[in-house]
Amino acid sequence: MKQAIVVVSFGTTFPQAMPAIEGIEQAVERRCGQKVFRAFTSKIVRRRLWERDHIAIPDPHTLFTDLTAQGYLSILCLTTHVIPGIEYETLLADAAAFPQVHIAKPLLWAQSDYTTCVHAVMQSIPPRRDGEALILMGHGTEHFANAAYCQLEHTFRTQGYANVYVGTVEGYPALEHIIPQLQASGTKKIMLMPFMIVAGDHARNDLSGPEPDSWKSQLEAHGFLTRTVLRGLGEIPAIADKFAGHLDML
């Protein structure tokens, strides 16, 4: 049976962030032994890539339609979404029009996914200095799947990693909920890292940018010493492999 493998990502306009998406795609290709097709869900990203670089990347619906027309009877689709939130549900609804399309689970689904991610993150960061906290920035959402970030933070605790906090840009908890905990614990040093597939706009601006409202600037205004790890989750091999492994559940 003619089968296609598709990797669907939100996308990024930052060339230096693309290795994260490519890392997941390459992990899938190693696991499946065939070339994958790429789709981006963000209309803005797709438009900017075309206008700036003349790179044409299809949206999932267009790619599913094209692959069906090419005679693929089975399309396995890996989504690089972190949580099963609004964008994941939108992809599921879109794919429902194509009986041959099967969507894999996002990164954080089973508890084993959380555990794998926790250890992968801790093994990928530079050694922490004495008393240094790690703050991870997730995207966040108004969807109830946002609770995954609290579950992730709790998993760090139960796996023996102290002084690790998970906040979000557009959900709960926000940085304002973390700062009082840091102050109460006497923490002075902070390592910042995005908990996002790519180290793109949010990581380079909202997390570590020079503007006064970035997390780095806010923390330094409160007297904390900060350093930043600009690495997307897709750049961590164990997490890229965890993504690829979700295809086995289809």
Short mmCIF file of C-alpha atoms in Angstrom, two decimals:
data_model
loop_
_atom_site.label_atom_id
_atom_site.label_comp_id
_atom_site.label_asym_id
_atom_site.label_seq_id
_atom_site.Cartn_x
_atom_site.Cartn_y
_atom_site.Cartn_z
CA MET A 1 0.00 0.00 0.00
CA LYS A 2 1.30 3.43 -0.96
CA GLN A 3 1.84 5.26 2.34
CA ALA A 4 3.01 8.84 3.06
CA ILE A 5 4.47 10.26 6.26
CA VAL A 6 3.64 13.88 7.04
CA VAL A 7 5.13 16.07 9.78
CA VAL A 8 2.92 19.04 10.64
CA SER A 9 4.41 21.96 12.58
CA PHE A 10 3.28 25.46 13.46
CA GLY A 11 6.40 26.65 11.63
CA THR A 12 8.97 29.40 12.16
CA THR A 13 10.38 32.33 10.23
CA PHE A 14 13.71 32.18 12.11
CA PRO A 15 16.32 30.24 10.09
CA GLN A 16 18.31 29.59 13.27
CA ALA A 17 15.24 27.89 14.78
CA MET A 18 14.57 25.52 11.86
CA PRO A 19 17.01 22.79 13.09
CA ALA A 20 14.41 21.95 15.74
CA ILE A 21 11.76 21.10 13.16
CA GLU A 22 14.33 19.36 10.98
CA GLY A 23 15.51 17.33 13.98
CA ILE A 24 12.03 15.87 14.46
CA GLU A 25 11.58 15.24 10.75
CA GLN A 26 14.93 13.44 10.60
CA ALA A 27 14.03 11.32 13.63
CA VAL A 28 10.84 10.29 11.84
CA GLU A 29 12.74 9.46 8.65
CA ARG A 30 15.20 7.29 10.57
CA ARG A 31 12.35 5.45 12.25
CA CYS A 32 10.18 4.99 9.17
CA GLY A 33 12.88 4.63 6.53
CA GLN A 34 11.34 7.10 4.10
CA LYS A 35 11.28 10.81 3.29
CA VAL A 36 8.65 12.85 5.09
CA PHE A 37 6.40 15.57 3.70
CA ARG A 38 6.31 18.91 5.55
CA ALA A 39 3.32 21.15 6.33
CA PHE A 40 3.04 24.30 8.46
CA THR A 41 -0.22 25.35 10.12
CA SER A 42 0.61 29.06 10.52
CA LYS A 43 -0.66 31.17 7.64
CA ILE A 44 1.58 34.06 8.73
CA VAL A 45 4.69 31.90 8.77
CA ARG A 46 3.90 30.40 5.37
CA ARG A 47 3.30 33.83 3.86
CA ARG A 48 6.48 35.35 5.28
CA LEU A 49 8.61 32.44 4.12
CA TRP A 50 7.22 32.83 0.60
CA GLU A 51 7.57 36.62 0.50
CA ARG A 52 11.05 36.68 2.01
CA ASP A 53 12.66 33.47 0.78
CA HIS A 54 10.32 32.16 -1.94
CA ILE A 55 9.93 28.97 0.10
CA ALA A 56 6.51 27.40 -0.47
CA ILE A 57 5.29 25.18 2.35
CA PRO A 58 1.70 23.88 2.19
CA ASP A 59 -0.89 23.91 4.93
CA PRO A 60 -2.03 20.45 6.11
CA HIS A 61 -5.33 20.45 4.18
CA THR A 62 -3.61 21.29 0.90
CA LEU A 63 -0.93 18.66 1.47
CA PHE A 64 -3.49 15.97 2.37
CA THR A 65 -5.41 16.82 -0.80
CA ASP A 66 -2.29 16.64 -2.98
CA LEU A 67 -1.13 13.34 -1.48
CA THR A 68 -4.58 11.84 -1.97
CA ALA A 69 -4.51 12.93 -5.60
CA GLN A 70 -1.10 11.25 -5.96
CA GLY A 71 -2.63 7.95 -4.93
CA TYR A 72 -1.50 7.59 -1.32
CA LEU A 73 -3.96 5.25 0.38
CA SER A 74 -2.57 5.85 3.88
CA ILE A 75 -1.18 9.07 5.33
CA LEU A 76 0.43 8.95 8.76
CA CYS A 77 0.65 12.42 10.23
CA LEU A 78 2.93 13.40 13.09
CA THR A 79 2.07 16.70 14.73
CA THR A 80 4.81 18.61 16.53
CA HIS A 81 2.35 20.30 18.87
CA VAL A 82 3.41 20.11 22.54
CA ILE A 83 -0.06 19.68 24.03
CA PRO A 84 -3.48 18.55 22.71
CA GLY A 85 -4.86 22.10 22.65
CA ILE A 86 -6.76 24.26 20.17
CA GLU A 87 -4.34 23.85 17.26
CA TYR A 88 -4.20 20.08 17.70
CA GLU A 89 -8.00 19.86 17.74
CA THR A 90 -8.15 22.05 14.61
CA LEU A 91 -5.79 19.62 12.86
CA LEU A 92 -7.94 16.66 13.91
CA ALA A 93 -11.05 18.37 12.54
CA ASP A 94 -9.29 19.15 9.26
CA ALA A 95 -7.99 15.59 8.90
CA ALA A 96 -11.46 14.15 9.50
CA ALA A 97 -12.30 14.96 5.86
CA PHE A 98 -9.62 12.47 4.77
CA PRO A 99 -10.37 8.88 5.91
CA GLN A 100 -6.85 7.78 5.00
CA VAL A 101 -5.20 10.36 7.30
CA HIS A 102 -4.21 9.20 10.79
CA ILE A 103 -2.98 11.78 13.33
CA ALA A 104 -0.42 10.86 16.00
CA LYS A 105 -0.57 12.20 19.55
CA PRO A 106 1.23 15.44 20.49
CA LEU A 107 4.37 15.47 22.63
CA LEU A 108 2.74 15.47 26.08
CA TRP A 109 0.09 12.77 26.10
CA ALA A 110 0.90 9.84 28.41
CA GLN A 111 2.74 10.26 31.69
CA SER A 112 5.71 8.46 30.15
CA ASP A 113 5.97 11.39 27.69
CA TYR A 114 6.29 13.84 30.57
CA THR A 115 8.93 11.71 32.26
CA THR A 116 10.97 11.35 29.07
CA CYS A 117 10.83 15.11 28.44
CA VAL A 118 11.86 15.96 31.99
CA HIS A 119 14.99 13.82 31.84
CA ALA A 120 15.78 14.92 28.27
CA VAL A 121 15.64 18.60 29.22
CA MET A 122 17.78 18.16 32.33
CA GLN A 123 20.39 16.16 30.46
CA SER A 124 20.59 18.74 27.66
CA ILE A 125 21.10 21.94 29.67
CA PRO A 126 24.46 23.23 30.96
CA PRO A 127 25.28 22.18 34.53
CA ARG A 128 23.34 24.34 36.96
CA ARG A 129 25.27 26.47 39.40
CA ASP A 130 24.69 26.21 43.14
CA GLY A 131 21.20 27.43 43.95
CA GLU A 132 20.36 28.16 40.32
CA ALA A 133 16.72 27.72 39.31
CA LEU A 134 15.56 26.60 35.88
CA ILE A 135 12.53 28.37 34.41
CA LEU A 136 10.95 26.91 31.31
CA MET A 137 8.67 29.03 29.13
CA GLY A 138 5.76 27.21 27.54
CA HIS A 139 3.34 28.83 25.13
CA GLY A 140 0.13 28.36 27.08
CA THR A 141 -3.48 28.44 25.94
CA GLU A 142 -7.01 29.15 27.13
CA HIS A 143 -7.79 25.50 26.33
CA PHE A 144 -8.06 23.15 29.33
CA ALA A 145 -5.04 21.27 27.96
CA ASN A 146 -3.00 24.11 29.50
CA ALA A 147 -3.02 22.00 32.69
CA ALA A 148 -0.26 19.97 31.05
CA TYR A 149 2.27 22.62 32.08
CA CYS A 150 1.44 22.18 35.76
CA GLN A 151 1.68 18.42 35.34
CA LEU A 152 5.06 18.90 33.69
CA GLU A 153 6.36 20.99 36.59
CA HIS A 154 5.12 18.42 39.08
CA THR A 155 6.89 15.68 37.12
CA PHE A 156 10.18 17.55 37.51
CA ARG A 157 9.60 17.45 41.27
CA THR A 158 8.70 13.77 41.43
CA GLN A 159 11.69 12.87 39.26
CA GLY A 160 14.03 14.53 41.75
CA TYR A 161 14.73 17.85 40.05
CA ALA A 162 14.30 20.68 42.53
CA ASN A 163 14.05 24.39 41.76
CA VAL A 164 12.47 23.92 38.31
CA TYR A 165 9.50 26.06 37.29
CA VAL A 166 7.27 25.94 34.22
CA GLY A 167 5.50 29.13 33.16
CA THR A 168 3.60 30.20 30.06
CA VAL A 169 3.31 33.24 27.81
CA GLU A 170 -0.43 32.94 27.19
CA GLY A 171 -1.72 30.73 29.97
CA TYR A 172 -1.27 29.78 33.63
CA PRO A 173 1.07 29.99 35.42
CA ALA A 174 2.60 33.25 34.22
CA LEU A 175 5.97 34.64 35.30
CA GLU A 176 4.20 36.76 37.90
CA HIS A 177 3.15 33.55 39.67
CA ILE A 178 6.72 32.21 39.70
CA ILE A 179 8.63 35.26 40.94
CA PRO A 180 7.16 35.14 44.51
CA GLN A 181 8.20 31.48 44.77
CA LEU A 182 11.75 32.37 43.72
CA GLN A 183 11.88 35.17 46.25
CA ALA A 184 10.54 32.97 49.03
CA SER A 185 13.16 30.30 48.32
CA GLY A 186 16.04 32.79 48.34
CA THR A 187 16.97 31.99 44.74
CA LYS A 188 19.33 34.51 43.13
CA LYS A 189 20.38 32.83 39.87
CA ILE A 190 18.09 31.78 37.02
CA MET A 191 18.58 29.70 33.88
CA LEU A 192 15.91 30.41 31.25
CA MET A 193 14.92 28.03 28.46
CA PRO A 194 11.91 27.76 26.13
CA PHE A 195 9.72 24.66 26.45
CA MET A 196 8.66 25.04 22.84
CA ILE A 197 9.43 23.09 19.70
CA VAL A 198 11.54 25.90 18.24
CA ALA A 199 13.53 28.71 19.83
CA GLY A 200 11.77 31.26 17.65
CA ASP A 201 9.95 34.53 18.25
CA HIS A 202 8.73 33.79 21.79
CA ALA A 203 12.13 32.51 22.89
CA ARG A 204 14.13 35.35 21.35
CA ASN A 205 11.77 38.16 22.29
CA ASP A 206 9.31 37.27 25.08
CA LEU A 207 11.81 35.12 26.96
CA SER A 208 15.23 36.68 26.41
CA GLY A 209 14.74 39.92 24.47
CA PRO A 210 16.03 43.33 25.62
CA GLU A 211 12.55 44.83 26.02
CA PRO A 212 11.53 45.60 29.61
CA ASP A 213 8.61 43.16 29.49
CA SER A 214 10.68 40.10 28.50
CA TRP A 215 11.07 37.46 31.19
CA LYS A 216 14.81 38.06 31.32
CA SER A 217 14.36 41.81 31.81
CA GLN A 218 11.63 41.38 34.42
CA LEU A 219 13.70 38.92 36.43
CA GLU A 220 16.77 41.13 36.29
CA ALA A 221 14.65 44.09 37.41
CA HIS A 222 13.82 42.02 40.50
CA GLY A 223 17.53 41.49 41.16
CA PHE A 224 18.00 37.99 39.72
CA LEU A 225 21.06 37.00 37.69
CA THR A 226 19.98 35.27 34.49
CA ARG A 227 21.41 33.25 31.62
CA THR A 228 19.51 31.78 28.68
CA VAL A 229 19.57 28.50 26.77
CA LEU A 230 18.09 29.18 23.32
CA ARG A 231 17.35 25.64 22.22
CA GLY A 232 14.06 24.31 20.88
CA LEU A 233 12.74 20.97 22.08
CA GLY A 234 13.14 19.54 18.59
CA GLU A 235 16.89 20.05 18.90
CA ILE A 236 17.04 17.58 21.80
CA PRO A 237 17.49 14.09 20.27
CA ALA A 238 15.57 12.23 23.00
CA ILE A 239 12.56 14.48 22.51
CA ALA A 240 12.72 14.23 18.70
CA ASP A 241 12.79 10.43 19.11
CA LYS A 242 9.83 10.59 21.53
CA PHE A 243 7.84 12.46 18.88
CA ALA A 244 8.76 9.90 16.22
CA GLY A 245 7.76 7.08 18.55
CA HIS A 246 4.18 8.36 18.66
CA LEU A 247 3.76 7.09 15.10
CA ASP A 248 3.97 3.55 16.52
CA MET A 249 0.60 4.11 18.21
CA LEU A 250 -1.23 4.59 14.91
#
